[in-house]
XYZ file of C-alpha atoms in Angstrom:
739
model
C -0.120 0.011 -0.086
C 1.399 3.275 -1.138
C 1.896 5.920 1.443
C -0.853 8.217 0.120
C -3.419 5.613 0.422
C -2.203 4.949 4.269
C -2.363 8.860 5.029
C -6.140 8.801 4.167
C -7.038 6.716 7.234
C -7.471 8.575 10.484
C -4.525 8.179 12.579
C -6.690 9.098 15.651
C -8.432 6.020 15.549
C -5.538 3.749 15.208
C -4.236 4.386 19.116
C -5.512 0.995 20.726
C -6.386 -2.633 19.641
C -10.247 -1.613 20.595
C -10.048 1.776 18.573
C -8.621 -0.192 15.357
C -11.393 -2.946 15.586
C -14.119 -0.238 15.537
C -12.722 1.458 12.865
C -12.181 -1.577 10.891
C -15.607 -2.571 11.096
C -16.932 0.447 10.127
C -14.737 0.593 6.642
C -16.130 -3.218 6.208
C -19.660 -1.466 6.288
C -20.590 -2.456 9.970
C -21.265 1.138 10.947
C -23.983 -0.476 13.229
C -21.390 -2.653 14.992
C -22.590 -1.717 18.750
C -25.222 -4.224 18.029
C -22.818 -7.174 17.544
C -21.598 -9.357 20.052
C -17.822 -9.585 21.182
C -17.505 -13.151 19.503
C -19.448 -11.823 16.148
C -16.981 -8.895 15.764
C -14.072 -11.206 16.155
C -15.376 -13.429 13.508
C -16.091 -10.879 10.914
C -12.182 -10.137 11.139
C -11.312 -13.973 11.574
C -13.124 -14.791 8.297
C -11.513 -12.047 5.938
C -7.870 -13.000 7.447
C -7.499 -9.424 9.326
C -5.443 -9.947 12.245
C -5.418 -6.748 14.904
C -1.856 -7.712 16.204
C -0.479 -7.099 12.346
C 3.390 -5.934 12.775
C 2.541 -2.728 10.879
C -0.723 -1.005 10.386
C 0.170 -0.646 7.042
C -0.135 -4.205 6.679
C -3.287 -4.452 8.623
C -4.998 -2.082 6.140
C -3.670 -3.486 3.465
C -5.441 -6.739 4.415
C -8.516 -4.787 5.366
C -8.844 -3.014 1.716
C -8.173 -6.073 0.067
C -11.362 -7.788 1.893
C -14.778 -8.068 0.982
C -17.358 -5.858 2.717
C -20.744 -6.285 4.234
C -22.041 -5.167 1.172
C -20.492 -8.558 -0.777
C -18.015 -6.274 -2.762
C -14.660 -5.014 -2.549
C -13.632 -2.724 0.318
C -11.331 -0.314 -1.433
C -13.606 0.257 -4.265
C -16.426 1.078 -2.117
C -14.491 3.701 -0.007
C -13.122 5.111 -3.404
C -16.653 5.505 -4.829
C -17.491 7.202 -1.283
C -15.077 9.853 -1.619
C -12.921 8.196 1.008
C -9.674 8.806 -0.795
C -10.324 12.259 -2.459
C -7.682 14.175 -0.457
C -5.054 12.180 -2.479
C -5.476 14.539 -5.618
C -6.374 17.685 -3.474
C -3.106 19.419 -3.547
C -1.826 18.025 -7.066
C -1.343 20.730 -9.515
C -2.221 17.459 -12.154
C -4.880 14.621 -10.783
C -3.333 11.378 -10.804
C -5.409 7.836 -11.276
C -5.190 5.974 -7.877
C -3.825 2.137 -8.172
C -4.364 -0.289 -5.342
C -3.831 -4.152 -5.514
C -2.907 -3.474 -9.426
C -5.945 -2.194 -10.574
C -7.460 1.255 -11.054
C -9.737 2.482 -8.835
C -13.008 4.473 -8.985
C -12.283 8.004 -7.356
C -13.377 10.066 -10.715
C -16.829 10.962 -10.664
C -18.969 9.557 -13.845
C -21.660 12.235 -13.534
C -19.110 14.913 -13.614
C -17.093 13.578 -16.962
C -16.867 16.177 -19.726
C -18.991 15.156 -23.049
C -17.387 16.124 -26.246
C -18.465 15.367 -29.898
C -15.600 15.941 -32.790
C -15.628 15.326 -36.483
C -12.466 13.076 -37.334
C -11.098 13.351 -41.070
C -10.616 10.339 -42.692
C -8.173 9.937 -45.832
C -11.275 9.132 -47.872
C -13.784 10.913 -50.009
C -16.229 7.751 -50.466
C -19.359 9.958 -50.983
C -17.589 11.793 -54.334
C -17.916 15.355 -53.050
C -14.164 16.291 -53.569
C -13.545 16.464 -49.945
C -12.094 14.155 -47.079
C -15.048 12.443 -45.077
C -15.239 13.630 -41.605
C -16.592 11.064 -38.873
C -18.406 12.022 -35.907
C -16.879 10.918 -32.795
C -18.432 11.095 -29.286
C -16.001 11.528 -25.998
C -16.657 11.093 -22.546
C -13.619 11.712 -20.206
C -12.843 12.521 -16.626
C -13.316 16.325 -15.853
C -9.669 16.065 -14.359
C -8.388 16.242 -17.883
C -9.005 20.001 -17.957
C -6.229 20.126 -15.434
C -3.803 18.577 -17.483
C -4.495 14.987 -16.666
C -3.777 12.739 -19.709
C -5.788 9.353 -19.821
C -5.801 6.587 -22.542
C -8.972 6.116 -24.374
C -11.175 2.746 -24.857
C -12.536 3.283 -28.344
C -15.749 1.299 -29.858
C -16.247 1.526 -33.657
C -20.074 0.882 -33.818
C -21.952 1.308 -36.938
C -25.247 0.561 -35.028
C -25.291 3.250 -32.608
C -26.852 5.889 -34.761
C -29.642 3.774 -35.183
C -30.288 1.396 -38.036
C -32.748 0.634 -41.068
C -34.861 -1.846 -39.311
C -36.862 -2.139 -42.723
C -34.116 -3.574 -44.420
C -34.299 -7.290 -42.868
C -38.244 -7.364 -44.008
C -36.826 -8.385 -47.401
C -33.814 -10.937 -46.942
C -32.137 -13.066 -49.904
C -34.284 -16.041 -50.693
C -32.674 -19.283 -49.743
C -35.292 -21.445 -51.115
C -33.673 -22.124 -54.641
C -31.616 -24.742 -56.251
C -27.963 -24.826 -56.604
C -26.109 -24.062 -59.765
C -23.522 -26.377 -61.199
C -20.192 -24.622 -61.879
C -17.886 -26.007 -64.688
C -14.530 -26.909 -63.055
C -11.998 -23.790 -63.395
C -8.637 -24.071 -62.125
C -8.345 -21.286 -59.563
C -5.236 -20.595 -57.198
C -5.245 -18.515 -54.217
C -2.714 -15.925 -56.177
C -5.580 -15.481 -58.686
C -8.127 -14.155 -55.952
C -5.664 -12.488 -53.370
C -6.208 -8.558 -52.567
C -2.971 -6.991 -52.624
C -2.394 -3.968 -50.214
C -3.124 -1.008 -51.673
C -4.179 2.540 -51.126
C -8.145 2.686 -51.459
C -9.445 3.986 -54.689
C -11.418 6.466 -52.690
C -7.918 7.975 -51.232
C -8.459 11.564 -51.599
C -5.332 14.282 -51.066
C -7.418 16.917 -50.344
C -6.870 17.611 -46.571
C -8.637 20.353 -45.004
C -6.855 23.522 -43.720
C -7.505 24.606 -40.380
C -9.145 27.886 -39.498
C -8.630 27.881 -35.964
C -8.417 25.868 -32.631
C -10.266 24.783 -29.978
C -9.644 23.040 -26.670
C -12.783 21.501 -26.085
C -16.106 20.740 -27.767
C -18.829 20.206 -25.483
C -21.829 18.157 -26.449
C -25.248 17.303 -24.871
C -25.838 13.641 -23.769
C -27.293 11.367 -26.529
C -28.838 7.937 -26.471
C -26.609 5.855 -28.399
C -27.959 2.257 -29.820
C -25.764 -0.846 -28.740
C -23.325 0.604 -26.266
C -22.992 -1.430 -23.036
C -22.976 0.519 -19.570
C -19.907 -1.101 -18.966
C -17.823 1.829 -19.937
C -19.031 3.776 -17.009
C -16.842 1.337 -15.047
C -13.539 2.798 -16.597
C -14.580 6.364 -17.095
C -14.520 6.602 -13.110
C -11.057 4.721 -13.050
C -9.437 7.274 -15.285
C -10.105 5.934 -18.994
C -11.761 7.947 -21.380
C -14.748 6.227 -23.582
C -14.811 7.383 -27.217
C -17.702 6.084 -29.676
C -18.022 6.457 -33.429
C -20.305 5.021 -36.109
C -18.377 5.664 -38.640
C -18.754 6.357 -42.730
C -22.140 6.422 -43.907
C -23.646 6.792 -40.182
C -26.201 9.432 -38.890
C -23.928 12.595 -38.252
C -20.814 11.477 -40.070
C -20.079 11.988 -44.004
C -19.162 9.095 -46.659
C -20.749 6.246 -47.626
C -20.277 2.808 -45.599
C -19.179 -0.476 -46.994
C -19.187 -3.708 -44.795
C -15.554 -5.323 -44.364
C -14.220 -3.197 -46.931
C -10.619 -1.504 -46.828
C -12.318 1.724 -46.422
C -14.061 0.507 -43.086
C -10.745 -0.212 -41.714
C -9.586 2.933 -42.771
C -12.303 4.961 -40.870
C -11.949 3.073 -37.789
C -8.256 3.458 -37.453
C -8.773 7.319 -38.121
C -10.079 7.773 -34.887
C -7.183 5.748 -33.222
C -4.655 8.193 -35.284
C -6.474 11.400 -34.100
C -6.180 9.937 -30.220
C -2.548 9.384 -30.788
C -2.014 13.289 -32.348
C -1.389 12.119 -35.771
C -4.580 13.033 -37.652
C -6.934 16.328 -37.538
C -10.421 16.570 -36.254
C -12.859 19.533 -36.159
C -15.605 20.893 -33.822
C -18.216 20.061 -36.601
C -18.855 19.512 -40.328
C -18.325 22.883 -41.587
C -16.147 25.489 -39.854
C -12.756 23.934 -40.109
C -11.953 24.652 -36.260
C -9.682 22.331 -35.330
C -9.482 20.539 -31.861
C -6.726 18.092 -30.693
C -6.925 15.114 -28.315
C -4.363 16.718 -25.754
C -6.386 15.103 -22.954
C -5.033 11.353 -24.324
C -2.027 9.677 -23.486
C -1.747 8.089 -27.003
C -2.665 4.433 -25.808
C -6.081 2.868 -26.773
C -7.716 0.000 -26.213
C -10.628 -1.258 -28.579
C -13.324 -3.598 -27.595
C -17.102 -4.639 -28.034
C -19.422 -7.462 -29.107
C -20.214 -8.694 -32.643
C -19.790 -6.194 -35.629
C -18.113 -3.870 -32.819
C -15.586 -6.350 -31.760
C -14.798 -7.548 -35.379
C -13.846 -3.586 -36.243
C -11.166 -4.221 -33.419
C -9.766 -6.883 -35.255
C -10.029 -5.194 -38.512
C -8.016 -2.203 -36.891
C -5.518 -4.354 -34.971
C -4.458 -6.041 -38.291
C -3.452 -2.802 -39.788
C -0.460 -2.646 -37.183
C -2.030 0.755 -36.053
C 0.204 2.949 -33.880
C -1.247 3.713 -30.372
C -3.729 0.626 -30.280
C -2.061 -1.319 -27.104
C -4.951 -3.808 -26.579
C -8.161 -5.357 -28.183
C -10.970 -7.170 -26.271
C -13.057 -8.856 -29.140
C -16.406 -10.335 -28.181
C -18.331 -12.609 -30.364
C -15.924 -11.120 -33.061
C -15.899 -12.174 -36.772
C -12.426 -12.965 -37.959
C -13.128 -13.640 -41.561
C -16.419 -12.220 -43.006
C -16.533 -15.225 -45.466
C -16.880 -17.672 -42.482
C -19.902 -15.636 -41.080
C -21.788 -15.772 -44.615
C -20.562 -18.664 -46.098
C -18.838 -22.454 -45.427
C -16.846 -24.406 -47.564
C -18.673 -23.152 -51.058
C -22.171 -23.243 -49.150
C -24.098 -20.131 -48.692
C -24.276 -20.628 -45.103
C -25.959 -17.900 -42.730
C -25.852 -17.395 -38.773
C -28.509 -19.348 -37.187
C -31.677 -17.633 -37.542
C -30.556 -15.241 -39.988
C -31.441 -17.221 -43.205
C -30.790 -14.742 -46.247
C -28.739 -12.121 -44.568
C -25.530 -11.194 -46.442
C -22.958 -8.429 -46.698
C -24.744 -6.121 -48.551
C -28.102 -6.179 -46.378
C -25.916 -5.337 -42.936
C -24.647 -2.352 -45.311
C -27.980 -1.034 -45.910
C -28.613 -1.722 -42.559
C -26.489 0.518 -41.112
C -26.926 3.391 -43.567
C -28.278 5.824 -40.838
C -26.837 8.925 -42.521
C -29.690 11.581 -43.127
C -29.089 12.785 -46.865
C -30.653 15.169 -49.009
C -33.203 13.850 -50.936
C -32.406 15.728 -53.906
C -28.567 14.567 -53.654
C -28.729 12.604 -56.900
C -24.674 11.954 -56.902
C -25.013 10.443 -53.318
C -27.895 8.081 -54.122
C -26.108 7.057 -57.217
C -22.982 6.391 -54.898
C -25.194 4.355 -52.620
C -26.363 2.276 -55.328
C -23.115 1.724 -57.046
C -21.664 0.355 -53.804
C -24.697 -2.315 -53.196
C -24.238 -3.457 -56.832
C -21.020 -3.818 -56.474
C -21.437 -5.927 -53.314
C -23.996 -8.114 -54.990
C -21.467 -8.842 -57.418
C -18.734 -9.694 -55.238
C -20.312 -11.950 -52.619
C -21.457 -14.166 -55.459
C -24.436 -15.652 -53.543
C -24.890 -18.478 -56.093
C -21.610 -19.343 -56.338
C -20.416 -19.531 -52.471
C -16.855 -19.518 -53.435
C -14.345 -17.712 -51.546
C -13.040 -14.931 -53.996
C -11.703 -11.394 -53.797
C -14.375 -9.861 -52.159
C -13.980 -12.054 -49.199
C -10.344 -12.009 -49.356
C -10.609 -8.149 -48.633
C -12.701 -9.187 -45.633
C -10.532 -11.876 -44.247
C -8.507 -10.276 -41.239
C -6.810 -13.602 -40.260
C -4.322 -13.178 -43.346
C -3.028 -10.026 -41.612
C -2.770 -11.479 -38.024
C 1.095 -11.214 -38.291
C 0.794 -7.347 -38.627
C -0.887 -6.868 -35.151
C 1.151 -4.998 -32.323
C -1.772 -4.977 -29.857
C -2.111 -7.739 -27.372
C -5.837 -9.501 -27.822
C -8.013 -10.794 -25.379
C -10.754 -12.853 -26.981
C -14.233 -13.098 -25.391
C -16.946 -15.887 -27.401
C -19.964 -18.028 -26.281
C -19.554 -21.758 -26.888
C -23.282 -21.521 -27.897
C -23.031 -18.598 -29.963
C -24.750 -19.560 -33.402
C -24.617 -16.190 -34.875
C -21.042 -15.599 -34.781
C -19.775 -19.000 -34.500
C -16.658 -20.224 -32.234
C -15.074 -20.668 -35.971
C -14.181 -17.233 -35.828
C -12.433 -17.208 -32.464
C -10.520 -20.496 -32.794
C -8.760 -19.603 -36.111
C -7.904 -16.186 -34.758
C -6.592 -17.850 -31.647
C -4.756 -20.502 -33.610
C -2.865 -17.300 -35.594
C -2.194 -15.387 -32.590
C -0.183 -18.188 -31.189
C 1.408 -18.914 -34.149
C 2.723 -15.433 -34.555
C 3.544 -15.397 -30.375
C 1.355 -12.063 -30.007
C 0.200 -11.661 -26.163
C -3.496 -12.916 -26.051
C -6.053 -14.829 -23.560
C -9.202 -15.987 -24.128
C -12.772 -16.732 -22.306
C -15.074 -19.390 -23.818
C -18.426 -19.090 -21.731
C -21.614 -20.759 -22.107
C -23.472 -18.167 -23.322
C -24.757 -17.378 -27.020
C -24.461 -13.880 -28.784
C -24.065 -11.910 -25.253
C -21.740 -9.778 -23.120
C -20.648 -11.297 -19.894
C -19.629 -8.186 -18.089
C -22.051 -9.508 -15.003
C -21.884 -13.153 -15.009
C -22.038 -14.979 -11.742
C -18.713 -16.661 -10.206
C -16.567 -15.081 -12.729
C -15.082 -11.367 -11.899
C -14.717 -10.284 -15.476
C -14.338 -6.888 -14.633
C -11.725 -7.838 -12.266
C -10.101 -9.547 -14.636
C -10.337 -6.911 -17.433
C -9.504 -4.171 -15.032
C -5.976 -5.617 -14.314
C -5.886 -6.219 -18.254
C -6.277 -2.559 -19.112
C -4.398 -1.158 -16.271
C -1.367 -3.071 -17.648
C -1.695 -2.296 -21.201
C -2.840 1.254 -20.791
C -1.237 2.605 -17.890
C 1.725 -0.139 -17.462
C 0.798 -0.973 -14.059
C 2.779 -4.072 -13.298
C 0.348 -6.421 -11.824
C 1.271 -9.921 -13.293
C -1.850 -10.085 -15.138
C 0.070 -11.903 -18.004
C 1.212 -14.441 -15.468
C -1.481 -15.032 -12.926
C -4.641 -14.911 -15.472
C -4.669 -18.157 -17.309
C -4.248 -17.861 -20.901
C -7.405 -19.881 -21.313
C -10.556 -20.024 -19.037
C -13.400 -22.445 -20.539
C -17.004 -22.426 -18.464
C -18.314 -25.984 -18.167
C -21.641 -26.789 -19.700
C -22.781 -29.144 -16.446
C -21.646 -26.568 -13.895
C -21.674 -23.015 -14.587
C -19.506 -22.045 -11.711
C -16.647 -24.601 -12.869
C -14.153 -23.143 -15.215
C -11.338 -25.120 -16.912
C -8.124 -23.325 -16.968
C -4.931 -23.951 -19.038
C -2.482 -22.379 -21.309
C -3.856 -23.394 -24.726
C -7.203 -24.398 -26.362
C -7.753 -27.439 -26.470
C -5.129 -27.931 -23.302
C -2.546 -30.327 -23.561
C -4.775 -33.062 -21.373
C -7.049 -33.842 -24.477
C -5.957 -36.378 -26.975
C -6.644 -37.114 -30.608
C -9.510 -39.680 -31.054
C -10.823 -41.276 -34.241
C -14.188 -42.936 -34.663
C -15.384 -44.818 -37.397
C -18.935 -46.485 -38.019
C -20.042 -49.997 -37.734
C -23.340 -51.474 -38.308
C -25.281 -48.031 -37.353
C -22.875 -47.770 -34.292
C -20.133 -44.912 -33.685
C -17.140 -46.800 -32.410
C -13.260 -46.039 -32.155
C -11.818 -46.422 -35.534
C -9.523 -49.238 -34.150
C -12.829 -51.307 -33.545
C -14.368 -51.253 -36.605
C -14.771 -54.732 -38.254
C -12.831 -54.920 -41.299
C -14.710 -56.322 -44.396
C -12.923 -58.442 -47.265
C -11.249 -56.740 -49.995
C -13.335 -54.651 -52.501
C -16.504 -54.971 -50.077
C -18.684 -51.709 -49.055
C -20.917 -51.013 -46.496
C -23.013 -48.467 -48.189
C -25.504 -45.797 -46.232
C -28.090 -44.198 -48.547
C -29.759 -40.863 -47.511
C -31.589 -38.554 -49.740
C -31.509 -34.660 -49.612
C -35.345 -34.011 -49.881
C -36.009 -31.118 -47.976
C -39.731 -31.426 -48.673
C -39.961 -34.948 -47.695
C -37.857 -34.307 -44.390
C -40.965 -32.775 -42.381
C -39.815 -29.201 -42.721
C -42.355 -27.051 -43.826
C -41.087 -23.795 -45.909
C -43.961 -21.516 -45.438
C -44.045 -22.719 -41.325
C -40.380 -22.648 -40.892
C -40.575 -25.420 -38.133
C -37.106 -25.494 -37.426
C -37.235 -27.595 -34.177
C -39.649 -30.342 -35.473
C -37.215 -30.954 -38.596
C -34.299 -31.118 -36.291
C -36.190 -33.508 -33.771
C -36.829 -35.963 -36.850
C -33.342 -35.532 -37.881
C -31.901 -36.708 -34.506
C -34.543 -38.789 -33.120
C -36.681 -40.067 -35.904
C -36.991 -43.740 -36.842
C -36.709 -44.844 -40.553
C -35.882 -41.075 -41.689
C -34.543 -41.596 -45.264
C -33.013 -38.040 -45.448
C -29.945 -38.824 -43.205
C -27.909 -41.495 -41.515
C -27.209 -41.750 -38.180
C -24.622 -43.566 -35.996
C -24.805 -43.744 -31.927
C -22.161 -44.838 -29.541
C -22.528 -47.288 -26.814
C -24.043 -45.548 -23.615
C -21.033 -43.888 -21.854
C -19.837 -44.926 -18.617
C -18.237 -41.653 -17.679
C -18.437 -38.113 -18.680
C -16.296 -37.346 -21.887
C -15.145 -33.917 -22.715
C -14.850 -32.668 -26.414
C -12.393 -29.772 -27.316
C -11.586 -27.827 -29.990
C -12.136 -28.603 -33.790
C -13.966 -31.421 -34.504
C -13.261 -33.022 -38.394
C -15.223 -35.224 -40.331
C -13.970 -37.194 -43.739
C -15.839 -39.958 -45.913
C -16.430 -40.695 -49.410
C -19.726 -40.639 -50.831
C -21.352 -40.617 -54.146
C -24.617 -38.868 -55.594
C -26.894 -39.037 -58.448
C -26.405 -35.445 -59.386
C -23.474 -33.258 -60.075
C -24.196 -30.693 -57.395
C -24.941 -30.702 -53.818
C -24.780 -30.076 -49.987
C -23.350 -32.560 -47.451
C -23.701 -31.688 -43.446
C -22.732 -33.628 -40.341
C -23.999 -33.120 -36.870
C -22.762 -34.006 -33.571
C -25.014 -34.695 -31.095
C -25.562 -35.719 -27.324
C -28.639 -38.106 -27.001
C -30.191 -38.676 -23.696
C -32.930 -37.505 -21.748
C -31.848 -34.777 -18.890
C -32.252 -31.531 -18.101
C -29.176 -29.466 -19.661
C -27.584 -26.086 -18.775
C -29.522 -23.443 -21.167
C -28.491 -20.137 -22.388
C -31.315 -18.484 -20.557
C -29.935 -16.145 -17.586
C -31.739 -15.373 -14.245
C -30.983 -12.522 -11.908
C -29.010 -13.983 -9.222
C -28.250 -10.264 -7.567
C -30.147 -7.040 -7.999
C -27.758 -4.351 -8.342
C -24.699 -6.159 -7.164
C -22.273 -4.970 -9.591
C -21.410 -1.304 -9.478
C -20.075 0.520 -12.288
C -18.037 3.059 -10.526
C -18.426 6.464 -8.738
C -21.626 8.234 -9.214
C -22.693 5.767 -12.069
C -25.232 3.043 -12.129
C -25.452 -0.677 -11.230
C -25.494 -4.043 -13.002
C -27.663 -6.877 -12.111
C -25.501 -10.197 -11.540
C -26.937 -12.982 -13.667
C -26.387 -16.772 -14.270
C -27.106 -19.322 -16.549
C -30.023 -21.777 -15.700
C -30.961 -25.372 -16.372
C -33.780 -25.901 -18.839
C -37.426 -25.884 -17.432
C -37.687 -29.673 -18.684
C -35.701 -32.315 -19.647
C -34.384 -32.236 -23.399
C -33.769 -35.465 -25.490
C -30.928 -34.473 -27.069
C -28.507 -31.559 -27.782
C -26.661 -30.400 -30.589
C -23.003 -30.246 -30.062
C -21.702 -28.811 -33.666
C -22.156 -29.136 -37.059
C -20.667 -28.711 -40.488
C -21.424 -28.373 -44.195
C -19.666 -28.496 -47.446
C -20.783 -27.693 -51.282
C -19.798 -31.161 -53.081
C -18.175 -29.081 -55.720
C -15.695 -27.544 -53.013
C -13.727 -30.684 -51.976
C -10.504 -29.152 -52.750
C -10.886 -25.718 -51.051
C -13.459 -23.114 -50.691
C -12.613 -21.200 -53.795
C -12.399 -24.225 -56.301
C -15.452 -25.733 -57.658
C -14.320 -29.453 -58.821
C -16.602 -31.489 -61.021
C -18.713 -34.082 -59.387
C -19.320 -37.148 -61.290
C -22.720 -38.740 -60.591
C -22.345 -42.239 -59.115
C -18.382 -41.918 -58.512
C -17.395 -41.800 -55.238
C -15.493 -38.718 -54.200
C -13.862 -37.929 -51.060
C -14.976 -35.042 -48.419
C -13.212 -33.706 -45.595
C -14.276 -30.407 -43.623
C -14.433 -29.107 -39.966
C -17.303 -28.264 -37.920
C -17.719 -25.591 -35.540
C -15.129 -25.741 -32.879
C -16.716 -26.270 -29.412
C -15.967 -27.642 -25.573
C -18.862 -29.824 -24.478
C -18.978 -32.569 -21.713
C -20.867 -35.284 -22.522
C -22.638 -36.720 -19.550
C -22.404 -40.096 -18.542
C -25.447 -42.197 -19.341
C -25.754 -40.451 -22.721
C -24.695 -41.585 -26.341
C -22.811 -39.739 -28.806
C -24.351 -39.687 -32.137
C -23.305 -38.399 -35.515
C -25.458 -37.492 -38.097
C -24.705 -37.307 -41.935
C -27.329 -35.498 -44.282
C -27.516 -32.978 -46.961
C -28.822 -29.550 -46.705
C -29.359 -28.173 -43.352
C -32.832 -26.169 -43.394
C -31.510 -23.493 -40.677
C -28.171 -22.884 -41.860
C -28.006 -23.692 -45.823
C -29.656 -23.047 -49.063
C -32.572 -25.042 -49.172
C -33.033 -26.522 -52.778
C -36.258 -27.870 -54.307
C -34.325 -30.777 -56.258
C -33.812 -34.021 -54.479
C -30.486 -35.587 -54.568
C -29.640 -39.206 -53.482
C -26.895 -40.094 -51.499
C -24.690 -43.439 -51.074
C -22.236 -43.048 -48.276
C -19.055 -45.203 -48.028
C -19.332 -46.239 -44.300
C -15.878 -47.729 -43.932
C -14.357 -44.425 -45.070
C -15.914 -42.421 -42.106
C -13.552 -40.860 -39.999
C -14.500 -38.549 -37.143
C -11.353 -36.837 -35.531
C -12.004 -35.477 -32.055
C -9.698 -34.117 -29.200
C -11.334 -35.738 -26.058
C -10.342 -36.263 -22.726
């Protein structure tokens, strides 16, 4: 404990042991300690490890401050929020942050923070008006920055925050259509690779400053899709910075999801915060404003599209970006809208694509008479429709431009990934591929994998996310030496059996998991070594028909659950084959990538093949639904609000199965996701593809099931034509990492 903190104690109350006891109980929140018995008082101290006979008062009160108070919260943080340590900055010309136990402490008032709005100048002219586009940026910073205090910033690039065009998703792309056959054409990655080059919208015409301002005050505005979490850091000496970017309300320019221009506007804000780019107080007056309050150190974070842009920015290697915390973020847009040559949507978003997301985020208010701007909007969408090539499904130059994984080596920031193992919007494919690349290039990184779907976990019970992130940001933004890189495990995975149980290791999967290969034998899923070998030239053949309209799925009703139940539990279903293990005699955990390979033939020259791994057995499983376990239990800082603590709950009634993971492939893409190969009807071809990475414990008494089928009505295109498949059962290999 530093001497400044110790001086805040009331020295007059440290003279006798009884004085100290009473004082300590008050600090712990027991102001009414007079009603407590002698034994109760001693027990309160004992359970917290507080020894009144400590060799020094400084050591004694260090223990007190690290304790949990009567309110269930950190004692030191509670005292900070109540102004106990205000005198630390009273006589300082330049205020400073307060650090205790390796963390930033909440001594700054959230309500007294400065609100500003500035317009950062990009290097682009995407709307064709001959001037560089300006983007609106909102800032909240401690008022102490007016006294010369420099603080780092948490920056959120958020195309949703200025409202969105909800009507766009009333008309999504149709997925009820037959697949097209494509002639085999030799394509190399070099043929579709996008080279790093300057945007065609680069503009030399930098604005000329006509004056300077020191502040650009703004009124409070409601911003969509912004979590309250940033208040937590405002009160700890970190500014929060938000921008919707090109094409959003209040900004200039035209947006285009995933483009190099999107990267450019995203990092423009970081460059301004680092003193390398201009910003102005409004769109017209050219009164320049500098971020003189910023230390030049920036973190980026956010969920979904917001986290995606933090990855995009980091892969440019922009200076000043010290760390990113991508939550449920996309690492390659192809993997979001496509999979192995299949147009494969996020679950529950059938028919979505990059062009729709672009239109959805266009909240910019423009003059109805601005024909040039309208034309530019139309051109962008036309280009996107051609580039995303929905009828083809291949990886191409459009998607290569939107693949951040190929630029991971350029990252100079640290990375802390957060992702839900049950997220079927942004699948775990994204975080696993990013994680593996980060490890390959030795980039400082950690990952949290929780049991939620597409959510934030800032208030999750039994896991002090805020404490971990506070230490992380204290280290990367303030250079506080708190050993966070050593004390926080590289990998933390929440159990699907017990939400309070977390597996901690150095990698995902951990070294405790072994490679295991399974095969099929007489409708059974068995270890491959146990498959009974047939005589040479003999084959066991499984037959199934990709016939959506004969599978129980009703296109108009979209009865996904009924279709899925028949797929997994139905008897005599002709639209799939299923192989089940024996009943498990002990719990088995599957971790990381799941891969399947097999040989199959079909009666056609085009089609989709899918595979699903399931746990079969009736029991109440942990769900993604949450319940409040502590109202207002989590404080967001001084003069800020609170968050409810929540936890995942068990299903209300037992379920008969759980989908663990699944995967898909266009049968013409058996070589790669950018190469359409010829499919010869009635000839066997070899297929190999990965399912969505996972970590899942299959409970003792359940069975592991492997389902192989054609089109997946929840994710892939839904053709009208029927395709008959013949599966060489002896060729099936299911690769898992298990323990």
